[in-house]
């Protein structure tokens, strides 16, 4: 059965195309530098938003119109797999991502849940044999069910902790079966509401124990995926432990987990933490920890996670700049952890949204590549820090200076001169590079 009858395979037609079901800038086979756009961008569809999201919000019921709406339980889960692989093929997307409960409903008990998962994973495995779409990552949802009210690996209830471990154990087995490139840990409810009833140290120690057990089990079963931590500062808890990249990094280092994990950075989580997307990417990159990206955007006027499809070209350009400077994402990719707005409730909107996101990152890639080729920022930054390449600056960088030599030098300087940071000039140049992309 075709679920998306209106839509044929989405092709690249170029910037002049007026076909809404065509890529204008994303040309998968085109080489940018030494890799094709498909290889650079490694796009993934997020199963939850696209196949299970119903548009509900705190004020309104689900309103999405989906061709599988009439089905329930395992029939619904199976129809979604069929729809998903039709969607992946039509979008020509190389990867997808899912949580366990996105693909299969919970059973009566844990045993039933694991059985449901087996049935659907069998089906997905069959589809993957003939599909080009691979698994970027999977994860366990440990936040939706009421049992996770006090968290999962940071709960006060050891029974819940054990249940969570069983879910992740299964998730690792599924990842191995389906050839997952990464495995994600987003600490859904790993945080706290108030310190008045919280043993924060025990919670964080337990979370570290949990992650070590996951590392050990992956090794035991020979699952060599890259493990990823996805930081988020708040929501659903008031204070999430993996607040931002820097916090996650110090947690990983404290508990000797840094060699087993990289970071999955989500644009909207960065802005919720009071950072730019590129700040989080840079912080991970300069520490060798940039793993993968949840490609979405937030709304600076709203204080919560809006998970919009990315369309801000300035932001995609600066993000791709960091990714290219990182030498790419290796096993990671750009996963659209993004949902169509509640008003965009028709199935066609799922295609429009992904096309918009893919084209926006394709523009970002093209512009960032030219910025790097022309050394626009590199040359400027190099000059800006030139004082550290010789004389006293060189001594500092080479560890040859101390407070005695610095004081002696400082006493002899006379009047200190600074130079302009030229921010407006740089921004104007970036605008020029962006606009040139459209006048070609
Ligand atoms: C929630 C979020 C998650 C993770 C996977 O804000 O981003 O969907 O990406 O659990
Ligand atoms: Co995410």
Short mmCIF file of C-alpha atoms and ligand atoms in Angstrom, two decimals:
data_model
loop_
_atom_site.label_atom_id
_atom_site.label_comp_id
_atom_site.label_asym_id
_atom_site.label_seq_id
_atom_site.Cartn_x
_atom_site.Cartn_y
_atom_site.Cartn_z
CA UNK A 1 0.00 0.00 0.00
CA UNK A 2 1.25 3.49 -0.81
CA UNK A 3 0.83 5.90 2.10
CA UNK A 4 2.10 8.98 0.30
CA UNK A 5 0.43 8.64 -3.09
CA UNK A 6 0.71 12.35 -3.93
CA UNK A 7 4.47 12.35 -3.84
CA UNK A 8 7.07 10.78 -6.12
CA UNK A 9 10.79 10.51 -5.44
CA UNK A 10 12.20 13.92 -4.53
CA UNK A 11 14.94 14.96 -6.94
CA UNK A 12 17.33 17.86 -7.20
CA UNK A 13 16.01 20.39 -9.71
CA UNK A 14 18.14 23.43 -8.83
CA UNK A 15 17.43 26.89 -7.51
CA UNK A 16 15.18 27.87 -10.42
CA UNK A 17 12.71 25.02 -9.86
CA UNK A 18 9.18 25.91 -8.82
CA UNK A 19 8.31 22.30 -8.00
CA UNK A 20 7.58 22.20 -4.24
CA UNK A 21 8.50 18.51 -4.20
CA UNK A 22 12.06 19.03 -5.44
CA UNK A 23 15.37 19.92 -3.81
CA UNK A 24 16.62 23.36 -4.83
CA UNK A 25 20.06 23.23 -3.16
CA UNK A 26 20.55 19.66 -1.89
CA UNK A 27 22.13 17.74 -4.72
CA UNK A 28 23.13 14.42 -3.13
CA UNK A 29 25.71 13.38 -5.74
CA UNK A 30 27.38 16.77 -6.15
CA UNK A 31 30.87 16.98 -4.72
CA UNK A 32 31.69 19.76 -2.31
CA UNK A 33 35.41 19.47 -1.71
CA UNK A 34 36.32 15.82 -1.46
CA UNK A 35 32.91 14.39 -0.52
CA UNK A 36 29.43 14.33 -2.01
CA UNK A 37 26.70 16.35 -0.34
CA UNK A 38 25.09 13.12 0.79
CA UNK A 39 28.34 12.04 2.46
CA UNK A 40 28.85 15.40 4.15
CA UNK A 41 25.33 15.87 5.45
CA UNK A 42 24.31 12.32 6.40
CA UNK A 43 20.66 13.30 6.88
CA UNK A 44 18.39 11.23 9.09
CA UNK A 45 14.62 11.19 9.60
CA UNK A 46 13.45 11.09 13.24
CA UNK A 47 10.82 8.35 13.52
CA UNK A 48 9.08 9.91 16.51
CA UNK A 49 8.18 13.28 15.05
CA UNK A 50 7.43 12.04 11.56
CA UNK A 51 5.59 8.77 12.13
CA UNK A 52 4.26 8.95 15.67
CA UNK A 53 3.92 12.68 16.40
CA UNK A 54 0.24 13.62 16.48
CA UNK A 55 0.48 17.40 16.92
CA UNK A 56 -0.93 17.42 20.46
CA UNK A 57 0.22 20.19 22.81
CA UNK A 58 -0.69 21.11 26.41
CA UNK A 59 -3.82 22.85 25.11
CA UNK A 60 -5.02 20.65 22.29
CA UNK A 61 -5.53 17.07 21.17
CA UNK A 62 -3.64 15.46 18.34
CA UNK A 63 -4.69 16.87 14.98
CA UNK A 64 -2.28 15.41 12.43
CA UNK A 65 -3.96 13.68 9.50
CA UNK A 66 -2.04 10.51 8.76
CA UNK A 67 -2.90 7.63 6.41
CA UNK A 68 -2.37 5.11 9.24
CA UNK A 69 -4.73 6.86 11.69
CA UNK A 70 -7.44 4.18 11.58
CA UNK A 71 -5.09 1.46 12.91
CA UNK A 72 -4.23 0.50 16.50
CA UNK A 73 -1.62 -1.46 18.49
CA UNK A 74 0.74 -3.69 16.54
CA UNK A 75 -1.18 -3.12 13.27
CA UNK A 76 -0.46 0.57 13.64
CA UNK A 77 3.21 -0.13 14.42
CA UNK A 78 3.53 -2.31 11.30
CA UNK A 79 1.82 0.25 9.06
CA UNK A 80 4.22 2.91 10.34
CA UNK A 81 7.21 0.77 9.33
CA UNK A 82 5.79 0.44 5.80
CA UNK A 83 5.07 4.17 5.67
CA UNK A 84 8.52 4.99 7.02
CA UNK A 85 10.39 3.04 4.38
CA UNK A 86 8.21 4.52 1.64
CA UNK A 87 8.98 7.98 3.04
CA UNK A 88 12.74 7.28 3.30
CA UNK A 89 12.84 6.12 -0.29
CA UNK A 90 10.86 9.04 -1.65
CA UNK A 91 13.01 11.50 0.28
CA UNK A 92 16.17 9.60 -0.72
CA UNK A 93 17.49 9.91 2.83
CA UNK A 94 20.47 7.83 3.97
CA UNK A 95 19.58 7.40 7.68
CA UNK A 96 16.81 7.20 10.26
CA UNK A 97 16.64 7.24 14.08
CA UNK A 98 14.14 5.92 16.61
CA UNK A 99 13.28 5.37 20.28
CA UNK A 100 12.10 1.88 21.25
CA UNK A 101 8.52 3.01 21.89
CA UNK A 102 8.32 4.83 18.55
CA UNK A 103 8.51 1.56 16.66
CA UNK A 104 6.54 -0.78 18.96
CA UNK A 105 3.92 -0.24 21.66
CA UNK A 106 4.56 -1.34 25.24
CA UNK A 107 3.11 -4.75 26.13
CA UNK A 108 1.26 -5.80 29.30
CA UNK A 109 4.62 -6.14 31.04
CA UNK A 110 8.33 -5.83 30.19
CA UNK A 111 8.35 -9.28 28.59
CA UNK A 112 5.48 -8.30 26.33
CA UNK A 113 7.22 -5.04 25.42
CA UNK A 114 10.40 -6.88 24.44
CA UNK A 115 8.35 -9.31 22.32
CA UNK A 116 6.61 -6.45 20.49
CA UNK A 117 10.01 -4.95 19.79
CA UNK A 118 11.30 -8.25 18.38
CA UNK A 119 8.34 -8.48 15.98
CA UNK A 120 8.83 -4.97 14.63
CA UNK A 121 12.62 -5.19 14.52
CA UNK A 122 12.24 -8.37 12.40
CA UNK A 123 10.14 -6.34 10.01
CA UNK A 124 12.53 -3.37 9.95
CA UNK A 125 15.46 -5.72 9.37
CA UNK A 126 13.70 -7.13 6.29
CA UNK A 127 12.98 -3.66 4.90
CA UNK A 128 16.58 -2.60 5.50
CA UNK A 129 17.84 -5.46 3.32
CA UNK A 130 16.51 -3.71 0.20
CA UNK A 131 16.53 -0.10 1.37
CA UNK A 132 19.51 2.27 1.17
CA UNK A 133 18.40 3.88 4.43
CA UNK A 134 20.52 2.83 7.40
CA UNK A 135 20.18 3.30 11.13
CA UNK A 136 22.01 6.42 12.34
CA UNK A 137 21.05 5.72 15.95
CA UNK A 138 18.45 4.29 18.22
CA UNK A 139 17.71 5.02 21.87
CA UNK A 140 15.42 4.03 24.71
CA UNK A 141 12.52 6.24 25.70
CA UNK A 142 12.76 6.45 29.49
CA UNK A 143 10.58 9.46 30.06
CA UNK A 144 7.05 8.97 28.66
CA UNK A 145 5.71 6.14 30.83
CA UNK A 146 4.54 7.12 34.37
CA UNK A 147 7.05 4.68 35.92
CA UNK A 148 9.78 7.17 34.96
CA UNK A 149 8.21 9.97 36.99
CA UNK A 150 11.36 10.30 39.13
CA UNK A 151 13.83 9.53 36.35
CA UNK A 152 15.39 6.34 34.99
CA UNK A 153 19.12 5.97 35.73
CA UNK A 154 18.79 8.79 38.30
CA UNK A 155 15.58 7.57 39.94
CA UNK A 156 15.22 7.03 43.70
CA UNK A 157 13.59 3.66 42.91
CA UNK A 158 15.97 0.76 42.21
CA UNK A 159 13.18 -1.23 40.48
CA UNK A 160 12.82 1.54 37.91
CA UNK A 161 16.61 1.61 37.49
CA UNK A 162 16.58 -2.11 36.71
CA UNK A 163 13.68 -1.69 34.28
CA UNK A 164 15.58 1.10 32.52
CA UNK A 165 18.67 -1.11 32.28
CA UNK A 166 16.59 -3.84 30.62
CA UNK A 167 15.33 -1.35 28.07
CA UNK A 168 18.82 -0.10 27.21
CA UNK A 169 20.12 -3.68 27.07
CA UNK A 170 17.44 -4.42 24.48
CA UNK A 171 18.21 -1.16 22.67
CA UNK A 172 21.88 -2.15 22.32
CA UNK A 173 20.88 -5.57 20.98
CA UNK A 174 18.55 -3.90 18.46
CA UNK A 175 21.26 -1.44 17.47
CA UNK A 176 23.64 -4.30 16.80
CA UNK A 177 21.06 -6.24 14.77
CA UNK A 178 20.18 -3.25 12.62
CA UNK A 179 23.77 -2.03 12.17
CA UNK A 180 23.25 1.21 14.13
CA UNK A 181 26.12 3.67 13.67
CA UNK A 182 25.58 5.28 17.08
CA UNK A 183 23.55 4.78 20.24
CA UNK A 184 22.08 7.85 21.96
CA UNK A 185 21.51 8.63 25.62
CA UNK A 186 19.27 11.59 26.13
CA UNK A 187 18.51 11.79 29.84
CA UNK A 188 14.80 12.42 29.45
CA UNK A 189 14.03 12.78 33.15
CA UNK A 190 17.60 12.57 34.46
CA UNK A 191 17.57 15.70 36.57
CA UNK A 192 15.54 17.12 39.39
CA UNK A 193 12.63 19.34 40.28
CA UNK A 194 13.89 20.39 43.72
CA UNK A 195 16.94 19.68 45.87
CA UNK A 196 14.62 19.42 48.91
CA UNK A 197 13.99 15.73 48.16
CA UNK A 198 17.03 14.91 46.00
CA UNK A 199 20.33 13.14 46.65
CA UNK A 200 22.10 14.71 43.71
CA UNK A 201 25.41 12.94 44.28
CA UNK A 202 23.86 9.48 44.44
CA UNK A 203 21.79 10.23 41.33
CA UNK A 204 24.82 11.27 39.31
CA UNK A 205 26.95 8.38 40.62
CA UNK A 206 24.17 5.99 39.60
CA UNK A 207 23.89 7.54 36.16
CA UNK A 208 27.63 6.99 35.67
CA UNK A 209 27.29 3.38 36.85
CA UNK A 210 24.47 2.90 34.36
CA UNK A 211 26.52 4.29 31.48
CA UNK A 212 29.51 2.09 32.41
CA UNK A 213 27.21 -0.95 32.40
CA UNK A 214 26.00 0.06 28.93
CA UNK A 215 29.59 0.38 27.69
CA UNK A 216 30.41 -3.04 29.15
CA UNK A 217 27.35 -4.70 27.63
CA UNK A 218 27.98 -3.23 24.16
CA UNK A 219 31.51 -4.62 24.37
CA UNK A 220 30.19 -8.00 25.53
CA UNK A 221 27.87 -8.33 22.51
CA UNK A 222 30.33 -6.80 20.03
CA UNK A 223 28.24 -3.71 19.27
CA UNK A 224 30.80 -1.12 18.20
CA UNK A 225 28.54 1.89 17.72
CA UNK A 226 29.65 5.35 18.85
CA UNK A 227 27.90 6.18 22.14
CA UNK A 228 26.45 9.68 22.32
CA UNK A 229 25.21 11.88 25.16
CA UNK A 230 22.63 14.49 24.16
CA UNK A 231 22.72 17.52 26.46
CA UNK A 232 19.63 19.57 27.30
CA UNK A 233 19.41 22.11 30.13
CA UNK A 234 15.77 21.75 31.18
CA UNK A 235 12.45 20.28 30.13
CA UNK A 236 10.98 18.01 31.27
CA UNK A 237 12.86 18.48 34.56
CA UNK A 238 13.67 21.93 35.85
CA UNK A 239 17.37 21.06 35.96
CA UNK A 240 18.65 18.33 33.64
CA UNK A 241 22.03 16.85 34.63
CA UNK A 242 23.42 16.94 31.06
CA UNK A 243 22.83 20.70 30.98
CA UNK A 244 25.04 21.58 28.03
CA UNK A 245 28.17 20.33 26.26
CA UNK A 246 30.57 21.67 28.90
CA UNK A 247 28.58 20.11 31.74
CA UNK A 248 28.26 16.76 29.96
CA UNK A 249 31.97 16.82 29.24
CA UNK A 250 32.98 17.35 32.85
CA UNK A 251 30.56 14.61 33.91
CA UNK A 252 32.11 12.19 31.40
CA UNK A 253 35.61 13.13 32.53
CA UNK A 254 34.83 12.87 36.24
CA UNK A 255 33.47 9.34 35.80
CA UNK A 256 36.11 8.20 33.30
CA UNK A 257 33.61 7.81 30.48
CA UNK A 258 35.14 10.32 28.06
CA UNK A 259 36.76 7.72 25.84
CA UNK A 260 33.48 5.90 25.29
CA UNK A 261 31.22 8.84 24.43
CA UNK A 262 30.86 11.77 22.10
CA UNK A 263 28.18 14.44 22.14
CA UNK A 264 24.95 14.66 20.13
CA UNK A 265 24.24 18.38 19.88
CA UNK A 266 20.74 19.67 19.31
CA UNK A 267 20.31 23.25 18.10
CA UNK A 268 17.22 23.98 20.20
CA UNK A 269 18.85 22.51 23.32
CA UNK A 270 21.80 24.87 22.79
CA UNK A 271 19.54 27.92 22.71
CA UNK A 272 17.57 26.69 25.74
CA UNK A 273 20.91 26.59 27.60
CA UNK A 274 21.54 30.20 26.64
CA UNK A 275 24.14 29.30 24.00
CA UNK A 276 24.25 29.55 20.25
CA UNK A 277 24.14 26.31 18.27
CA UNK A 278 27.67 27.02 17.03
CA UNK A 279 28.95 27.58 20.58
CA UNK A 280 27.92 24.05 21.51
CA UNK A 281 29.38 22.62 18.30
CA UNK A 282 32.65 24.49 18.89
CA UNK A 283 32.89 23.40 22.52
CA UNK A 284 32.50 19.76 21.47
CA UNK A 285 34.79 20.12 18.45
CA UNK A 286 37.72 21.70 20.29
CA UNK A 287 37.56 18.86 22.81
CA UNK A 288 37.40 16.14 20.13
CA UNK A 289 33.87 15.24 21.26
CA UNK A 290 31.62 16.28 18.35
CA UNK A 291 29.66 13.16 17.51
CA UNK A 292 26.36 13.94 15.85
CA UNK A 293 23.71 16.62 15.51
CA UNK A 294 19.98 16.88 16.10
CA UNK A 295 19.27 19.38 13.36
CA UNK A 296 16.39 21.62 14.32
CA UNK A 297 15.87 25.19 15.46
CA UNK A 298 14.13 26.89 18.36
CA UNK A 299 12.24 30.13 18.69
CA UNK A 300 14.06 32.80 20.68
CA UNK A 301 10.71 34.30 21.70
CA UNK A 302 9.65 31.06 23.39
CA UNK A 303 11.32 29.47 26.38
CA UNK A 304 10.71 25.83 25.49
CA UNK A 305 11.82 23.22 22.99
CA UNK A 306 9.86 23.97 19.82
CA UNK A 307 11.78 21.49 17.64
CA UNK A 308 11.22 23.41 14.41
CA UNK A 309 12.62 22.25 11.10
CA UNK A 310 15.82 24.21 10.46
CA UNK A 311 15.35 27.02 7.92
CA UNK A 312 17.64 29.74 9.28
CA UNK A 313 20.43 29.85 6.70
CA UNK A 314 22.76 31.90 8.87
CA UNK A 315 22.58 29.26 11.56
CA UNK A 316 22.98 26.30 9.16
CA UNK A 317 26.02 28.05 7.65
CA UNK A 318 27.74 28.55 11.01
CA UNK A 319 26.82 24.99 12.03
CA UNK A 320 28.24 23.50 8.84
CA UNK A 321 31.34 25.64 9.35
CA UNK A 322 31.99 23.85 12.65
CA UNK A 323 31.18 20.45 11.16
CA UNK A 324 33.52 20.94 8.20
CA UNK A 325 36.25 22.21 10.51
CA UNK A 326 35.73 19.04 12.52
CA UNK A 327 36.54 17.04 9.40
CA UNK A 328 32.90 15.92 9.22
CA UNK A 329 30.79 13.89 11.62
CA UNK A 330 32.34 10.45 11.01
CA UNK A 331 29.64 8.07 12.22
CA UNK A 332 27.27 10.87 13.17
CA UNK A 333 24.82 12.71 10.97
CA UNK A 334 22.22 15.45 10.82
CA UNK A 335 19.07 14.04 12.34
CA UNK A 336 15.91 16.10 11.95
CA UNK A 337 14.69 16.00 15.53
CA UNK A 338 12.02 18.40 14.30
CA UNK A 339 8.28 18.44 13.97
CA UNK A 340 5.90 20.13 11.57
CA UNK A 341 3.89 22.92 13.21
CA UNK A 342 0.44 22.03 14.50
CA UNK A 343 -1.07 24.01 11.66
CA UNK A 344 0.84 21.91 9.08
CA UNK A 345 -1.19 18.77 9.60
CA UNK A 346 -1.33 17.18 6.14
CA UNK A 347 0.98 14.32 5.10
CA UNK A 348 2.49 16.47 2.31
CA UNK A 349 3.82 18.81 5.02
CA UNK A 350 6.17 16.04 6.17
CA UNK A 351 7.87 16.23 2.78
CA UNK A 352 7.86 20.03 2.61
CA UNK A 353 9.43 20.19 6.07
CA UNK A 354 12.23 17.76 5.29
CA UNK A 355 12.92 19.37 1.93
CA UNK A 356 13.17 22.76 3.68
CA UNK A 357 15.57 21.36 6.29
CA UNK A 358 17.73 19.49 3.78
CA UNK A 359 17.95 22.47 1.42
CA UNK A 360 18.81 24.78 4.34
CA UNK A 361 21.70 22.59 5.46
CA UNK A 362 22.79 22.16 1.83
CA UNK A 363 23.05 25.96 1.53
CA UNK A 364 24.93 26.03 4.83
CA UNK A 365 27.36 23.40 3.54
CA UNK A 366 27.97 25.22 0.26
CA UNK A 367 28.56 28.59 1.93
CA UNK A 368 30.67 27.21 4.80
CA UNK A 369 32.84 25.33 2.32
CA UNK A 370 33.57 28.56 0.42
CA UNK A 371 34.25 30.46 3.64
CA UNK A 372 36.82 27.83 4.57
CA UNK A 373 38.35 27.58 1.07
CA UNK A 374 38.82 31.35 0.97
CA UNK A 375 40.08 31.36 4.58
CA UNK A 376 37.72 34.25 5.33
CA UNK A 377 37.59 33.66 9.09
CA UNK A 378 40.88 31.77 9.37
CA UNK A 379 42.94 34.63 7.96
CA UNK A 380 41.20 37.13 10.16
CA UNK A 381 41.57 35.05 13.31
CA UNK A 382 45.18 34.25 12.51
CA UNK A 383 46.01 37.95 12.26
CA UNK A 384 43.98 38.74 15.37
CA UNK A 385 46.11 36.40 17.48
CA UNK A 386 49.41 37.19 15.76
CA UNK A 387 50.82 38.55 19.03
CA UNK A 388 51.11 34.96 20.25
CA UNK A 389 53.29 33.85 17.33
CA UNK A 390 56.48 35.65 18.30
CA UNK A 391 58.18 37.51 21.11
CA UNK A 392 56.56 37.35 24.52
CA UNK A 393 53.37 35.81 23.09
CA UNK A 394 55.36 32.90 21.67
CA UNK A 395 57.05 32.43 25.06
CA UNK A 396 53.60 32.24 26.73
CA UNK A 397 52.28 29.67 24.26
CA UNK A 398 55.44 27.59 24.52
CA UNK A 399 55.28 27.60 28.31
CA UNK A 400 58.50 29.58 28.63
CA UNK A 401 56.98 32.55 30.46
CA UNK A 402 56.37 33.03 34.16
CA UNK A 403 55.14 35.93 36.29
CA UNK A 404 58.71 37.28 36.64
CA UNK A 405 59.35 37.45 32.89
CA UNK A 406 55.84 38.79 32.21
CA UNK A 407 56.19 41.54 34.80
CA UNK A 408 59.57 42.55 33.41
CA UNK A 409 58.11 42.66 29.89
CA UNK A 410 54.98 44.54 30.98
CA UNK A 411 57.04 47.22 32.69
CA UNK A 412 58.77 47.93 29.38
CA UNK A 413 55.69 48.13 27.11
CA UNK A 414 54.67 51.74 27.48
CA UNK A 415 51.18 52.45 26.09
CA UNK A 416 49.26 49.29 25.11
CA UNK A 417 47.65 49.31 21.66
CA UNK A 418 44.65 47.13 20.66
CA UNK A 419 43.12 46.49 17.27
CA UNK A 420 39.48 46.43 16.14
CA UNK A 421 37.66 43.07 16.17
CA UNK A 422 35.91 44.11 12.91
CA UNK A 423 32.73 42.16 13.70
CA UNK A 424 30.46 44.16 11.38
CA UNK A 425 32.90 43.77 8.50
CA UNK A 426 32.99 40.01 9.05
CA UNK A 427 29.20 39.76 9.19
CA UNK A 428 28.88 41.75 5.98
CA UNK A 429 31.32 39.36 4.31
CA UNK A 430 29.32 36.33 5.46
CA UNK A 431 26.17 37.95 4.04
CA UNK A 432 28.00 38.46 0.77
CA UNK A 433 28.98 34.78 0.65
CA UNK A 434 25.39 33.76 1.42
CA UNK A 435 23.88 36.01 -1.23
CA UNK A 436 26.44 34.96 -3.84
CA UNK A 437 25.09 31.46 -3.37
CA UNK A 438 21.77 32.64 -4.77
CA UNK A 439 23.08 34.77 -7.62
CA UNK A 440 25.10 31.97 -9.20
C1 LIG B 1 14.18 15.68 23.45
C2 LIG B 1 15.08 15.15 22.44
C3 LIG B 1 15.01 13.69 22.23
C4 LIG B 1 16.29 13.02 21.91
C5 LIG B 1 16.20 11.53 21.82
O1 LIG B 1 14.27 17.04 23.63
O2 LIG B 1 15.80 15.87 21.79
O3 LIG B 1 14.05 13.45 21.27
O4 LIG B 1 16.83 13.47 20.71
O5 LIG B 1 15.66 10.96 22.95
CO1 LIG B 2 17.04 15.47 20.21
#
